[in-house]
Structures are given as structure tokens and as C-alpha cells.
Coordinates of N, CA and C in Angstrom, one line a residue:
M1 N 38.8 22.9 92.9 CA 38.5 23.7 91.8 C 37.0 23.6 91.5
S2 N 36.4 24.6 91.0 CA 35.0 24.7 90.8 C 34.5 24.2 89.4
G3 N 34.7 23.0 89.1 CA 34.2 22.4 87.9 C 34.9 22.8 86.6
A4 N 36.2 23.2 86.7 CA 37.0 23.5 85.6 C 37.3 22.3 84.8
T5 N 37.3 22.4 83.4 CA 37.6 21.3 82.6 C 38.7 21.6 81.6
N6 N 39.3 20.7 81.0 CA 40.3 20.9 80.0 C 39.7 21.0 78.6
E7 N 38.4 21.1 78.5 CA 37.8 21.1 77.3 C 38.0 22.5 76.6
R8 N 38.4 22.5 75.3 CA 38.5 23.8 74.6 C 37.2 24.1 73.9
R9 N 36.9 25.4 74.0 CA 35.7 25.9 73.2 C 36.2 26.5 72.0
R10 N 35.5 26.2 70.9 CA 35.8 26.7 69.5 C 34.8 27.8 69.2
S11 N 35.3 29.0 68.8 CA 34.5 30.0 68.3 C 34.7 30.3 66.9
S12 N 35.8 29.8 66.3 CA 36.0 30.0 64.9 C 36.8 28.8 64.3
P13 N 36.7 28.6 63.0 CA 37.4 27.5 62.3 C 38.9 27.7 62.3
A14 N 39.4 28.9 62.6 CA 40.8 29.1 62.5 C 41.5 28.9 63.8
Q15 N 40.8 28.7 64.9 CA 41.4 28.6 66.2 C 42.4 27.4 66.3
D16 N 42.0 26.3 65.7 CA 42.9 25.2 65.8 C 43.7 24.8 64.5
G17 N 43.8 25.8 63.7 CA 44.6 25.6 62.5 C 43.8 25.0 61.3
V18 N 42.5 24.8 61.5 CA 41.8 24.2 60.4 C 41.7 25.0 59.1
A19 N 41.7 26.3 59.3 CA 41.6 27.2 58.1 C 42.9 27.9 57.7
M20 N 44.0 27.3 58.0 CA 45.3 27.8 57.6 C 45.4 28.0 56.1
H21 N 45.0 27.0 55.3 CA 45.1 27.1 53.9 C 44.1 28.2 53.4
E22 N 42.9 28.2 53.9 CA 42.0 29.3 53.5 C 42.5 30.7 53.8
M23 N 43.2 30.8 54.9 CA 43.8 32.2 55.2 C 44.7 32.6 54.1
S24 N 45.6 31.7 53.7 CA 46.5 32.0 52.6 C 45.8 32.4 51.3
V25 N 44.7 31.6 51.0 CA 43.9 31.9 49.8 C 43.2 33.3 50.0
A26 N 42.6 33.5 51.2 CA 42.0 34.8 51.4 C 42.9 36.0 51.3
M27 N 44.1 35.8 51.8 CA 45.1 36.9 51.7 C 45.5 37.2 50.3
S28 N 45.6 36.1 49.5 CA 46.0 36.2 48.1 C 44.9 37.0 47.3
V29 N 43.6 36.6 47.6 CA 42.5 37.3 46.9 C 42.5 38.7 47.3
V30 N 42.6 39.0 48.6 CA 42.6 40.4 49.0 C 43.7 41.2 48.4
D31 N 44.9 40.6 48.3 CA 46.1 41.3 47.7 C 45.8 41.6 46.2
Q32 N 45.3 40.6 45.5 CA 45.0 40.9 44.1 C 44.0 41.9 43.8
V33 N 42.9 41.9 44.6 CA 41.8 42.9 44.4 C 42.2 44.2 44.9
E34 N 43.0 44.3 46.0 CA 43.5 45.6 46.5 C 44.4 46.2 45.4
Q35 N 45.3 45.4 44.8 CA 46.1 46.0 43.7 C 45.3 46.5 42.6
A36 N 44.3 45.8 42.2 CA 43.4 46.3 41.1 C 42.6 47.6 41.5
A37 N 42.2 47.6 42.8 CA 41.5 48.8 43.3 C 42.4 50.0 43.2
H38 N 43.7 49.9 43.7 CA 44.6 51.0 43.6 C 44.9 51.4 42.2
A39 N 45.0 50.5 41.3 CA 45.3 50.8 39.9 C 44.2 51.6 39.2
R40 N 43.0 51.3 39.6 CA 41.9 52.0 39.0 C 41.4 53.2 39.8
G41 N 42.1 53.4 41.0 CA 41.7 54.6 41.9 C 40.4 54.4 42.6
A42 N 40.0 53.2 42.8 CA 38.7 52.9 43.5 C 38.9 53.2 45.0
P43 N 37.9 53.8 45.6 CA 38.0 54.1 47.0 C 37.8 52.9 47.9
G44 N 37.1 51.9 47.3 CA 36.8 50.7 48.1 C 36.2 49.6 47.2
V45 N 35.9 48.5 47.9 CA 35.3 47.4 47.2 C 34.0 47.0 47.9
R46 N 32.9 46.8 47.1 CA 31.6 46.4 47.7 C 31.5 44.9 47.9
Q47 N 32.0 44.2 46.8 CA 31.9 42.7 46.8 C 32.9 42.1 45.9
V48 N 33.2 40.8 46.2 CA 34.2 40.0 45.5 C 33.5 38.7 45.3
S49 N 33.5 38.2 44.0 CA 32.9 36.9 43.7 C 34.0 35.9 43.3
V50 N 34.0 34.7 43.9 CA 35.0 33.7 43.6 C 34.4 32.4 43.3
D51 N 34.9 31.8 42.2 CA 34.5 30.4 41.9 C 35.5 29.5 42.6
I52 N 35.0 28.5 43.3 CA 35.8 27.5 44.0 C 35.4 26.1 43.5
G53 N 36.4 25.4 42.9 CA 36.2 24.0 42.5 C 36.0 23.1 43.7
E54 N 35.1 22.1 43.5 CA 34.8 21.3 44.7 C 36.0 20.4 45.0
L55 N 37.0 20.3 44.1 CA 38.2 19.5 44.3 C 39.4 20.4 44.6
A56 N 39.2 21.7 44.8 CA 40.3 22.6 45.1 C 40.8 22.5 46.5
G57 N 40.1 21.9 47.4 CA 40.6 21.7 48.8 C 40.3 23.0 49.6
V58 N 39.4 23.8 49.2 CA 39.0 25.0 49.9 C 37.6 24.9 50.5
V59 N 37.5 25.2 51.7 CA 36.1 25.1 52.4 C 35.5 26.5 52.3
P60 N 34.4 26.7 51.6 CA 33.9 28.1 51.4 C 33.6 28.8 52.7
D61 N 33.0 28.1 53.7 CA 32.7 28.8 55.0 C 34.0 29.3 55.7
A62 N 35.0 28.4 55.7 CA 36.3 28.8 56.3 C 36.9 30.0 55.5
L63 N 36.8 29.9 54.2 CA 37.4 31.0 53.4 C 36.6 32.3 53.7
G64 N 35.3 32.3 53.9 CA 34.6 33.5 54.2 C 35.0 34.1 55.5
F65 N 35.2 33.2 56.5 CA 35.7 33.7 57.8 C 37.1 34.3 57.7
C66 N 38.0 33.7 57.0 CA 39.4 34.2 56.8 C 39.4 35.4 56.0
F67 N 38.5 35.5 55.0 CA 38.4 36.7 54.1 C 38.1 37.9 54.9
E68 N 37.1 37.8 55.8 CA 36.7 38.9 56.6 C 37.9 39.4 57.4
L69 N 38.7 38.5 58.0 CA 39.9 38.9 58.8 C 40.9 39.5 57.9
A70 N 41.1 39.0 56.7 CA 42.2 39.5 55.8 C 41.8 40.9 55.2
C71 N 40.5 41.2 55.2 CA 40.1 42.5 54.6 C 40.3 43.6 55.6
A72 N 40.4 43.3 56.9 CA 40.6 44.4 57.9 C 41.7 45.3 57.6
G73 N 41.4 46.6 57.6 CA 42.5 47.6 57.4 C 42.8 47.8 55.9
T74 N 42.1 47.2 55.0 CA 42.3 47.4 53.6 C 41.2 48.1 52.9
V75 N 41.3 48.4 51.6 CA 40.1 49.0 50.9 C 39.0 48.0 50.7
L76 N 39.2 46.7 51.1 CA 38.2 45.7 51.0 C 37.4 45.6 52.3
E77 N 37.8 46.3 53.3 CA 37.1 46.1 54.7 C 35.6 46.3 54.5
G78 N 34.9 45.3 55.0 CA 33.4 45.4 55.0 C 32.8 44.9 53.7
C79 N 33.6 44.5 52.7 CA 33.0 44.0 51.5 C 32.4 42.6 51.6
E80 N 31.6 42.2 50.7 CA 30.9 40.9 50.8 C 31.7 39.9 49.9
L81 N 31.9 38.7 50.4 CA 32.5 37.6 49.6 C 31.4 36.7 49.1
R82 N 31.3 36.5 47.8 CA 30.3 35.6 47.2 C 31.1 34.4 46.6
T83 N 30.7 33.3 47.0 CA 31.4 32.1 46.5 C 30.4 31.2 45.7
Q84 N 30.9 30.6 44.6 CA 30.1 29.7 43.8 C 31.0 28.4 43.7
T85 N 30.4 27.3 44.0 CA 31.1 26.0 43.8 C 31.0 25.5 42.4
V86 N 32.2 25.1 41.8 CA 32.2 24.5 40.5 C 32.4 23.0 40.7
P87 N 31.4 22.2 40.1 CA 31.5 20.8 40.3 C 32.7 20.2 39.6
G88 N 33.3 19.1 40.1 CA 34.3 18.4 39.5 C 33.7 17.6 38.3
R89 N 34.4 17.7 37.1 CA 33.9 17.0 35.9 C 35.2 16.3 35.3
A90 N 34.9 15.1 34.9 CA 36.0 14.3 34.2 C 35.5 13.9 32.9
G91 N 36.5 13.6 32.0 CA 36.2 13.1 30.7 C 37.0 11.8 30.4
C92 N 36.4 10.9 29.7 CA 37.1 9.7 29.3 C 37.7 9.8 27.9
T93 N 39.0 9.6 27.8 CA 39.7 9.8 26.5 C 39.2 8.8 25.5
P94 N 39.1 7.5 25.8 CA 38.7 6.5 24.8 C 37.3 6.6 24.3
C95 N 36.3 6.9 25.2 CA 34.9 6.9 24.7 C 34.3 8.3 24.7
A96 N 35.0 9.3 25.2 CA 34.6 10.7 25.1 C 33.4 11.0 26.0
R97 N 33.1 10.2 27.0 CA 32.0 10.5 27.9 C 32.5 11.5 29.0
T98 N 31.6 12.3 29.6 CA 31.9 13.2 30.7 C 31.0 12.9 31.8
W99 N 31.4 13.2 33.0 CA 30.6 13.0 34.2 C 31.1 13.8 35.4
D100 N 30.1 14.1 36.3 CA 30.5 14.7 37.6 C 31.3 13.7 38.4
T101 N 32.4 14.2 38.9 CA 33.3 13.3 39.7 C 32.8 13.0 41.1
G102 N 32.1 14.0 41.7 CA 31.7 13.9 43.1 C 32.9 14.1 44.0
M103 N 32.6 13.9 45.3 CA 33.7 14.0 46.2 C 33.6 12.9 47.3
P104 N 34.5 12.0 47.4 CA 35.8 12.0 46.7 C 35.6 11.7 45.3
P105 N 36.5 12.2 44.4 CA 36.4 12.1 43.0 C 36.4 10.7 42.4
D106 N 35.4 10.4 41.6 CA 35.4 9.1 40.8 C 36.0 9.4 39.4
L107 N 37.2 8.9 39.2 CA 37.9 9.2 37.9 C 37.9 7.9 37.0
V108 N 37.0 7.0 37.2 CA 36.9 5.8 36.4 C 35.6 5.9 35.6
C109 N 35.7 5.7 34.3 CA 34.5 5.9 33.4 C 33.5 4.8 33.7
D110 N 32.3 5.2 33.9 CA 31.2 4.2 34.2 C 30.8 3.4 32.9
H111 N 31.0 4.1 31.8 CA 30.6 3.4 30.5 C 31.6 2.3 30.1
C112 N 32.9 2.7 29.9 CA 33.9 1.7 29.4 C 34.8 1.2 30.5
H113 N 34.7 1.7 31.7 CA 35.5 1.4 32.9 C 37.0 1.7 32.7
G114 N 37.3 2.6 31.8 CA 38.6 3.0 31.5 C 39.1 4.0 32.6
A115 N 40.4 4.0 32.8 CA 41.0 5.0 33.7 C 41.8 6.0 33.0
A116 N 41.7 6.1 31.7 CA 42.4 7.1 30.9 C 41.5 8.3 30.8
T117 N 41.4 9.0 32.0 CA 40.5 10.1 32.1 C 41.3 11.4 32.3
E118 N 40.5 12.5 32.1 CA 41.1 13.8 32.2 C 40.2 14.6 33.1
L119 N 40.7 15.3 34.1 CA 39.9 16.2 35.0 C 39.6 17.5 34.2
L120 N 38.4 17.8 33.9 CA 38.0 18.9 33.1 C 37.7 20.2 33.9
S121 N 37.2 20.0 35.1 CA 36.9 21.1 36.0 C 36.8 20.6 37.5
G122 N 36.8 21.6 38.4 CA 36.7 21.3 39.8 C 37.9 21.7 40.6
R123 N 39.0 22.2 40.0 CA 40.1 22.6 40.8 C 40.2 24.1 40.7
E124 N 39.3 24.8 40.1 CA 39.3 26.3 40.0 C 39.3 27.0 41.3
L125 N 40.0 28.1 41.3 CA 39.9 29.1 42.4 C 40.2 30.4 41.7
T126 N 39.1 31.0 41.3 CA 39.1 32.2 40.4 C 38.3 33.3 40.9
I127 N 38.9 34.5 40.9 CA 38.2 35.7 41.2 C 37.4 36.0 39.9
T128 N 36.1 36.0 40.0 CA 35.3 36.2 38.8 C 34.7 37.6 38.6
E129 N 34.5 38.3 39.7 CA 33.9 39.6 39.6 C 34.2 40.4 40.9
V130 N 34.4 41.7 40.6 CA 34.6 42.7 41.7 C 33.7 43.8 41.6
G131 N 33.0 44.2 42.6 CA 32.1 45.3 42.7 C 32.8 46.5 43.4
W132 N 33.0 47.6 42.7 CA 33.8 48.7 43.2 C 32.9 49.6 44.0
A133 N 33.4 50.2 45.1 CA 32.6 51.1 46.0 C 32.3 52.4 45.3
D134 N 32.9 52.8 44.2 CA 32.7 54.1 43.6 C 31.5 54.1 42.8
G135 N 30.7 53.1 42.8 CA 29.4 53.0 42.1 C 29.6 52.5 40.7
T136 N 30.8 52.2 40.2 CA 30.9 51.6 38.8 C 30.4 50.2 38.9
P137 N 29.9 49.7 37.8 CA 29.4 48.3 37.8 C 30.5 47.3 38.1
A138 N 30.1 46.1 38.6 CA 31.1 45.1 38.9 C 31.8 44.7 37.6
T139 N 33.0 44.4 37.7 CA 33.8 44.0 36.6 C 34.3 42.6 36.7
T140 N 34.3 41.9 35.6 CA 34.8 40.5 35.6 C 36.4 40.6 35.6
T141 N 36.9 39.8 36.5 CA 38.4 39.8 36.6 C 38.9 38.4 36.5
P142 N 39.6 38.1 35.4 CA 40.1 36.7 35.2 C 41.3 36.4 36.0
A143 N 41.3 36.7 37.3 CA 42.5 36.4 38.1 C 42.3 35.0 38.7
T144 N 43.4 34.3 38.9 CA 43.4 33.0 39.5 C 44.4 33.0 40.7
H145 N 44.1 32.1 41.6 CA 45.0 31.9 42.8 C 46.3 31.2 42.3
P146 N 47.5 31.6 42.8 CA 48.7 30.9 42.4 C 48.7 29.4 42.5
E147 N 47.9 28.8 43.4 CA 47.9 27.4 43.6 C 47.1 26.7 42.6
E148 N 46.3 27.4 41.7 CA 45.4 26.7 40.8 C 46.3 26.0 39.7
N149 N 45.9 24.8 39.4 CA 46.6 24.1 38.3 C 45.8 24.1 37.0

């Protein structure tokens, strides 16, 4: 054989199943926006903005790749996906302090070292804005992904 190897070349994050979750999220976003476009009679969609919590388990780059695939053949084909990361924030019940949790999340209060904390943000997965192709201004859409807690 002429130098053949068993090495696999990767051209996309979805080739080896890495983006399976993101594909499900992308398809859900496309479905929700497509339903809204049909309801308002919009001929297409220019852009979709999504807030993604840093603790939501969604990789923005993988979501972008999957979103492009999910849009094919729909009124969203060719539209731009804009993502914004929402930091994880926690609050301490006993002392009322709040802090960025980071990743992996730190859920123990630095001030009182208590573990009676509440996650305040960081698990969001929300469609925040849709820009319609008919020239009407982008609209805020308070839709969430079914997996959001």
C-alpha cells in the first residue's frame, strides 16, 4: 500500500458525534423561528440571536455549525446566528453574596464558605431576537429551548 493510514480526518465537529446535542438545539431553534415566520407571513429570516448560559452545556461554535445545517431548505436558510454567552452566577442564601461561578462552577460561597447557594444564571438557552427578511426591525422573542431549567 502507498502510505495509507487508519487516521481519520475531521472536517466538522459533527463527524464524530461531538455536536449531537447542539444539532438538537439548532433544530429546535429553527423550528420555533420558522413557526414564528410563518405566523407573521415573513418571507425569510436575516438573523437569529441566542443567549447561551456558560453552564448550559452548549458549545457556541458547534451550535453555529449545526444551525447552518438545520437551516437548509427552510425560511432561515442563509441567516446569521448571533450568540451571546451568559455567565454563571450564584447567590449565597445565608449571607446574600453573589459571584460568577466560572467553569467548572464554584457553588461554595467565598465569604461564609456556605453551600446553601442558588444558581441565578448560566443555564439559559433563549432566542432573544429575530431579524425578519421583509425589512421589518428585529423583534425580541422570549422563546426558550425545552431543555432550559
